[in-house]
Amino acid sequence: MDKGITRTEISTLGEFGLIEHLTKNIEFHNASTILGVGDDAAIIDHFGKQTVVTTDLLVEGIHFDLMYTPLKHLGYKSIIVNLSDVYAMNATPTQVTLSIAFSNRFSLEALDEFYEGVYAACNRYGVDLIGGDTSSSQKGLMISVTALGEVTPGEFVTRNGAKKGDLICVSGDLGGAFLGLTLLEREKKIYLESPQIQPDLEGQDYIIGRLLKPEARKDIIEFLGEQGIKPTAMMDISDGLSSELLHICKQSEVGCVVYEDKLPIAEDSRQFAFKLELDPTACALSGGEDYELVFTIAQEDYDKIVLSEKVSVIGYVAEAAEGARIITKGGNTHEITAQGWKAF
Ligand SMILES: [Mg+2]
């Protein structure tokens, strides 16, 4: 954490000094941000749009491990995971609040690093940090982010509109973040047992990046808007594709059929899975934290989506009685479970 250059104790600033320090360079990107940090509350005006709100709590040792997560990446990801939920509603994120509790193990320089990531994400996605809270904690780091967004009235997309015959689509590729986590956990274990061994992360930038520096799929929401496609149901993939599919099936009262050979898996992910003797399909189905989008569209929208390299059609929505199933490359049918699939 401490790189041995300077270490400023946060207690030297006091809480208000700290907040002032952390928020002094804020610039607003949105007309909807009427009043930000610096009063008892912020004021936003979405000018006739509907407001989307989502919140997420990240706890050290539960959701992240600072042994292999740089603070800047953690700050970036804390914002991204919330923006991803706003995009999953077919909405545009506009503001975030950020609350953080930290023990005296964290210096001002460490917090600055964390906020560097926070502001990088805010700038990239054009959202305004408009408030939050800071506290000391007895142990570890806790981060709570709330994101607000706007959507044209009635244009939001929930999990419950999927209809029989709709096509199931996913953005990007799946399983990479899980494989990145598996790699970093493996190297951590080796390091703890024999600290003299250097971690071997060579050639694995892709999967490590998928875990430590995910992006929210703003581009997919824009693409769908340009194509005039409103998905019938949508979620972001935080817990794993199979878990998200089961949510959509349950809430839409439908079943689904997914084809193993249609699941998008990056070559880097596939290779690393083989190296560890893991099944890439299982990684794609149950590995979480990819922050891609899974959505269903009406069949007549197929032509508008088929040429996009960012979107894969992986299956179709079936009747509820058919359950949630995956058809393997060998032509076998398995039931999809929250853990991936039941192999019989
Ligand atoms: Mg979500």
Coordinates of C-alpha atoms and ligand atoms in Angstrom, one line a residue:
M1 CA 0.0 0.0 0.0
D2 CA 2.6 2.5 1.2
K3 CA 5.2 2.9 -1.5
G4 CA 7.5 4.5 1.0
I5 CA 7.4 7.9 -0.6
T6 CA 5.2 10.0 1.5
R7 CA 2.6 9.0 4.0
T8 CA 0.1 11.6 5.2
E9 CA -2.1 10.5 8.1
I10 CA -5.7 11.3 7.3
S11 CA -6.2 12.5 10.8
T12 CA -4.1 15.5 10.0
L13 CA -6.8 16.8 7.7
G14 CA -10.0 16.1 9.7
E15 CA -13.2 14.9 8.0
F16 CA -14.1 18.2 6.4
G17 CA -10.6 18.8 5.3
L18 CA -10.5 15.3 3.8
I19 CA -13.8 15.8 1.9
E20 CA -12.6 19.1 0.6
H21 CA -9.3 17.5 -0.5
L22 CA -11.1 14.6 -2.3
T23 CA -13.7 16.7 -4.1
K24 CA -11.8 19.9 -4.9
N25 CA -11.5 19.2 -8.7
I26 CA -15.0 18.1 -9.4
E27 CA -16.5 19.2 -12.7
F28 CA -20.0 18.5 -13.7
H29 CA -20.9 16.7 -17.0
N30 CA -24.7 16.9 -16.7
A31 CA -27.3 19.7 -16.8
S32 CA -29.3 17.5 -14.4
T33 CA -26.8 18.2 -11.6
I34 CA -28.1 21.3 -10.1
L35 CA -26.2 21.2 -6.8
G36 CA -23.4 18.8 -5.8
V37 CA -21.0 18.3 -2.9
G38 CA -20.9 21.0 -0.3
D39 CA -24.4 21.4 1.1
D40 CA -26.6 19.2 3.2
A41 CA -27.9 17.4 0.1
A42 CA -27.4 17.5 -3.6
I43 CA -30.1 18.6 -6.0
I44 CA -30.9 17.0 -9.4
D45 CA -33.5 17.7 -12.0
H46 CA -34.1 15.1 -14.7
F47 CA -36.3 17.5 -16.7
G48 CA -39.2 15.2 -17.2
K49 CA -37.2 12.0 -17.4
Q50 CA -37.7 9.1 -15.1
T51 CA -35.0 8.5 -12.4
V52 CA -33.2 5.2 -12.0
V53 CA -31.5 4.5 -8.6
T54 CA -29.2 1.6 -7.7
T55 CA -26.7 1.0 -4.9
D56 CA -23.9 -1.4 -4.1
L57 CA -21.8 -2.1 -1.0
L58 CA -18.2 -3.5 -1.4
V59 CA -16.4 -4.9 1.7
E60 CA -12.7 -5.7 1.9
G61 CA -12.1 -9.4 2.2
I62 CA -15.6 -10.2 0.9
H63 CA -15.9 -8.4 -2.4
F64 CA -12.2 -7.5 -3.1
D65 CA -8.7 -8.4 -2.0
L66 CA -6.2 -5.6 -1.7
M67 CA -3.3 -8.1 -2.0
Y68 CA -3.9 -8.0 -5.8
T69 CA -6.3 -5.2 -6.4
P70 CA -4.6 -1.8 -7.0
L71 CA -6.6 1.0 -5.2
K72 CA -7.0 2.9 -8.5
H73 CA -8.6 -0.1 -10.1
L74 CA -10.8 -0.6 -7.1
G75 CA -12.0 3.0 -7.3
Y76 CA -12.8 2.6 -11.0
K77 CA -14.6 -0.7 -10.5
S78 CA -16.7 0.6 -7.6
I79 CA -18.2 3.1 -10.0
I80 CA -18.5 0.8 -12.9
V81 CA -20.4 -1.9 -11.2
N82 CA -23.1 0.6 -10.4
L83 CA -23.2 2.2 -13.8
S84 CA -23.6 -1.3 -15.3
D85 CA -26.8 -1.7 -13.3
V86 CA -28.1 1.6 -14.6
Y87 CA -27.4 0.6 -18.2
A88 CA -29.0 -2.7 -17.5
M89 CA -32.3 -0.7 -17.1
N90 CA -31.8 0.8 -20.5
A91 CA -31.0 4.1 -18.8
T92 CA -28.2 6.7 -18.8
P93 CA -26.3 7.1 -15.6
T94 CA -25.9 10.8 -14.6
Q95 CA -24.8 11.0 -10.9
V96 CA -23.1 8.9 -8.2
T97 CA -22.7 9.2 -4.5
L98 CA -19.7 7.5 -2.8
S99 CA -19.3 6.6 0.9
I100 CA -16.2 5.1 2.2
A101 CA -15.0 3.8 5.6
F102 CA -11.3 3.1 6.1
S103 CA -9.0 2.0 8.9
N104 CA -5.8 3.9 9.9
R105 CA -3.8 1.5 7.7
F106 CA -4.9 3.8 4.8
S107 CA -2.9 7.0 4.2
L108 CA -4.1 10.1 2.3
E109 CA -1.9 9.0 -0.6
A110 CA -3.8 5.6 -0.7
L111 CA -7.2 7.4 -0.7
D112 CA -6.0 9.7 -3.5
E113 CA -5.1 6.6 -5.5
F114 CA -8.6 5.2 -4.9
Y115 CA -10.2 8.5 -5.9
E116 CA -8.1 8.7 -9.0
G117 CA -9.9 5.6 -10.2
V118 CA -13.3 6.9 -9.1
Y119 CA -12.8 10.2 -11.1
A120 CA -11.4 8.3 -14.1
A121 CA -14.6 6.3 -14.3
C122 CA -16.8 9.4 -13.7
N123 CA -15.1 11.2 -16.6
R124 CA -15.1 8.3 -19.0
Y125 CA -18.9 7.7 -18.5
G126 CA -19.8 11.4 -18.0
V127 CA -21.3 11.0 -14.5
D128 CA -21.1 13.5 -11.7
L129 CA -20.0 12.7 -8.1
I130 CA -22.5 14.7 -6.1
G131 CA -22.0 13.5 -2.5
G132 CA -21.2 10.8 -0.1
D133 CA -19.8 10.3 3.4
T134 CA -16.5 9.3 4.9
S135 CA -15.8 7.5 8.2
S136 CA -13.0 5.7 9.9
S137 CA -13.4 2.0 10.4
Q138 CA -11.8 -0.4 13.0
K139 CA -10.8 -2.8 10.3
G140 CA -10.5 -2.7 6.5
L141 CA -12.1 -0.7 3.7
M142 CA -15.8 -0.4 2.9
I143 CA -17.2 1.3 -0.1
S144 CA -20.8 2.2 -0.8
V145 CA -21.8 3.7 -4.2
T146 CA -25.3 4.8 -5.3
A147 CA -25.8 5.6 -8.9
L148 CA -28.6 7.7 -10.4
G149 CA -29.6 7.7 -14.0
E150 CA -32.3 9.0 -16.3
V151 CA -34.6 7.3 -18.9
T152 CA -37.3 8.5 -21.2
P153 CA -40.6 7.7 -19.4
G154 CA -41.6 4.1 -20.1
E155 CA -38.3 3.2 -22.0
F156 CA -36.8 1.4 -19.0
V157 CA -36.3 -2.4 -19.4
T158 CA -36.9 -4.8 -16.5
R159 CA -36.3 -8.5 -16.1
N160 CA -39.9 -9.5 -16.6
G161 CA -40.8 -8.8 -20.3
A162 CA -39.2 -11.8 -22.1
K163 CA -41.7 -13.5 -24.4
K164 CA -41.7 -17.0 -25.9
G165 CA -39.8 -16.9 -29.2
D166 CA -37.6 -13.9 -28.2
L167 CA -33.9 -14.2 -28.9
I168 CA -31.4 -14.2 -26.1
C169 CA -28.4 -12.0 -26.6
V170 CA -25.2 -11.3 -24.6
S171 CA -22.6 -8.6 -25.2
G172 CA -18.9 -9.1 -25.3
D173 CA -17.5 -12.4 -23.9
L174 CA -17.9 -14.3 -20.7
G175 CA -15.9 -16.2 -18.1
G176 CA -12.8 -13.9 -18.3
A177 CA -13.2 -12.2 -15.0
F178 CA -13.7 -15.5 -13.2
L179 CA -10.5 -16.9 -14.8
G180 CA -8.6 -13.7 -13.9
L181 CA -9.8 -14.2 -10.3
T182 CA -8.8 -17.9 -10.3
L183 CA -5.3 -16.9 -11.6
L184 CA -4.8 -14.1 -9.0
E185 CA -6.0 -16.3 -6.1
R186 CA -3.7 -19.1 -7.2
E187 CA -0.7 -16.7 -7.3
K188 CA -1.7 -15.2 -4.0
K189 CA -1.7 -18.7 -2.4
I190 CA 1.7 -19.5 -3.9
Y191 CA 3.1 -16.1 -2.6
L192 CA 1.8 -16.7 0.9
E193 CA 3.4 -20.1 1.0
S194 CA 6.7 -19.0 -0.5
P195 CA 7.1 -15.2 -0.7
Q196 CA 10.4 -15.6 -2.7
I197 CA 8.5 -16.9 -5.7
Q198 CA 7.6 -14.1 -8.1
P199 CA 4.0 -14.2 -9.3
D200 CA 3.6 -15.7 -12.8
L201 CA 1.1 -13.5 -14.6
E202 CA 2.8 -13.5 -18.0
G203 CA 0.6 -13.3 -21.0
Q204 CA -2.6 -13.2 -18.9
D205 CA -3.3 -9.4 -19.3
Y206 CA -6.7 -10.1 -20.8
I207 CA -8.3 -12.1 -18.0
I208 CA -6.7 -10.0 -15.3
G209 CA -8.0 -6.9 -16.9
R210 CA -11.5 -8.4 -17.2
L211 CA -11.4 -8.8 -13.4
L212 CA -9.6 -5.7 -12.2
K213 CA -10.8 -3.2 -14.8
P214 CA -14.2 -4.0 -16.1
E215 CA -16.2 -1.6 -18.3
A216 CA -19.9 -0.9 -18.2
R217 CA -21.6 -1.5 -21.6
K218 CA -22.7 2.0 -22.4
D219 CA -21.9 1.3 -26.0
I220 CA -24.4 -1.5 -26.2
I221 CA -27.2 0.7 -24.8
E222 CA -26.3 3.3 -27.4
F223 CA -26.2 0.7 -30.2
L224 CA -29.6 -0.6 -29.2
G225 CA -30.9 2.9 -29.2
E226 CA -29.5 3.7 -32.6
Q227 CA -31.0 0.5 -34.0
G228 CA -34.4 1.3 -32.5
I229 CA -34.3 -1.9 -30.5
K230 CA -35.9 -2.0 -27.1
P231 CA -35.1 -5.3 -25.4
T232 CA -38.0 -7.1 -23.8
A233 CA -35.9 -8.0 -20.7
M234 CA -32.3 -7.1 -19.7
M235 CA -29.8 -7.6 -16.8
D236 CA -26.1 -7.1 -16.4
I237 CA -24.0 -10.2 -15.7
S238 CA -22.6 -9.8 -12.2
D239 CA -23.3 -13.2 -10.7
G240 CA -22.9 -15.3 -13.9
L241 CA -24.9 -15.9 -17.0
S242 CA -26.9 -18.9 -15.7
S243 CA -27.9 -17.1 -12.5
E244 CA -29.0 -14.1 -14.6
L245 CA -30.9 -16.2 -17.1
L246 CA -32.8 -17.9 -14.3
H247 CA -33.8 -14.5 -12.9
I248 CA -35.2 -13.5 -16.3
C249 CA -37.0 -16.8 -16.7
K250 CA -38.5 -16.6 -13.3
Q251 CA -39.6 -13.0 -13.5
S252 CA -40.8 -13.2 -17.1
E253 CA -42.5 -16.6 -16.4
V254 CA -40.7 -18.2 -19.3
G255 CA -38.1 -20.9 -20.0
C256 CA -35.0 -20.7 -22.2
V257 CA -32.8 -22.7 -24.5
V258 CA -29.1 -21.7 -24.8
Y259 CA -26.6 -23.3 -27.2
E260 CA -23.1 -24.1 -25.8
D261 CA -21.4 -23.4 -29.1
K262 CA -23.0 -19.9 -29.3
L263 CA -21.5 -18.7 -25.9
P264 CA -18.9 -16.0 -26.5
I265 CA -15.6 -16.9 -24.9
A266 CA -12.4 -15.0 -25.7
E267 CA -9.5 -17.1 -26.9
D268 CA -7.3 -16.0 -24.0
S269 CA -10.0 -17.2 -21.6
R270 CA -10.4 -20.5 -23.3
Q271 CA -6.7 -21.2 -23.4
F272 CA -6.3 -20.3 -19.7
A273 CA -9.3 -22.5 -18.7
F274 CA -7.7 -25.4 -20.6
K275 CA -4.4 -24.8 -18.8
L276 CA -6.2 -25.2 -15.5
E277 CA -8.3 -28.1 -16.7
L278 CA -11.4 -26.1 -16.3
D279 CA -14.4 -26.3 -18.7
P280 CA -14.6 -22.9 -20.5
T281 CA -18.4 -23.4 -20.9
A282 CA -18.8 -23.7 -17.1
C283 CA -16.6 -20.6 -16.6
A284 CA -18.8 -18.7 -19.1
L285 CA -22.0 -19.9 -17.4
S286 CA -21.2 -19.5 -13.8
G287 CA -18.2 -17.1 -13.6
G288 CA -19.4 -13.7 -12.4
E289 CA -18.2 -10.1 -12.6
D290 CA -18.0 -9.8 -16.4
Y291 CA -20.4 -6.9 -16.3
E292 CA -21.7 -7.7 -19.8
L293 CA -25.4 -7.4 -20.6
V294 CA -27.8 -10.3 -21.3
F295 CA -31.0 -9.2 -23.0
T296 CA -33.9 -10.6 -24.9
I297 CA -35.2 -9.1 -28.2
A298 CA -38.2 -9.8 -30.5
Q299 CA -37.3 -12.0 -33.5
E300 CA -38.0 -9.2 -35.9
D301 CA -35.1 -7.3 -34.5
Y302 CA -32.7 -10.1 -35.4
D303 CA -31.5 -8.4 -38.7
K304 CA -30.6 -5.3 -36.8
I305 CA -28.3 -7.1 -34.5
V306 CA -26.9 -10.0 -36.5
L307 CA -23.9 -8.0 -38.0
S308 CA -22.8 -6.5 -34.7
E309 CA -19.5 -8.0 -33.4
K310 CA -20.4 -6.9 -29.9
V311 CA -23.5 -9.0 -29.5
S312 CA -24.0 -12.7 -29.7
V313 CA -27.3 -14.5 -30.1
I314 CA -27.0 -17.5 -27.8
G315 CA -30.5 -19.0 -27.7
Y316 CA -34.2 -18.3 -27.5
V317 CA -36.9 -17.9 -24.9
A318 CA -39.2 -20.9 -24.5
E319 CA -42.3 -21.7 -22.5
A320 CA -42.0 -21.9 -18.8
A321 CA -42.8 -25.6 -18.7
E322 CA -39.7 -26.3 -20.8
G323 CA -37.4 -25.0 -18.1
A324 CA -34.0 -23.5 -18.6
R325 CA -31.8 -25.7 -20.7
I326 CA -28.4 -25.7 -22.5
I327 CA -27.8 -27.8 -25.6
T328 CA -24.1 -28.9 -25.7
K329 CA -21.8 -29.1 -28.7
G330 CA -22.5 -32.9 -28.7
G331 CA -26.2 -32.3 -28.9
N332 CA -27.1 -33.3 -25.3
T333 CA -29.5 -31.2 -23.3
H334 CA -28.8 -30.2 -19.7
E335 CA -30.8 -28.2 -17.2
I336 CA -29.2 -24.8 -16.3
T337 CA -28.8 -24.3 -12.6
A338 CA -27.5 -21.2 -10.8
Q339 CA -24.1 -22.9 -10.5
G340 CA -23.9 -23.5 -14.2
W341 CA -25.5 -26.7 -15.3
K342 CA -26.6 -30.1 -14.0
A343 CA -24.7 -32.6 -16.0
F344 CA -27.5 -35.2 -15.9
Ligands
MG1 MG -27.5 -6.1 -12.0

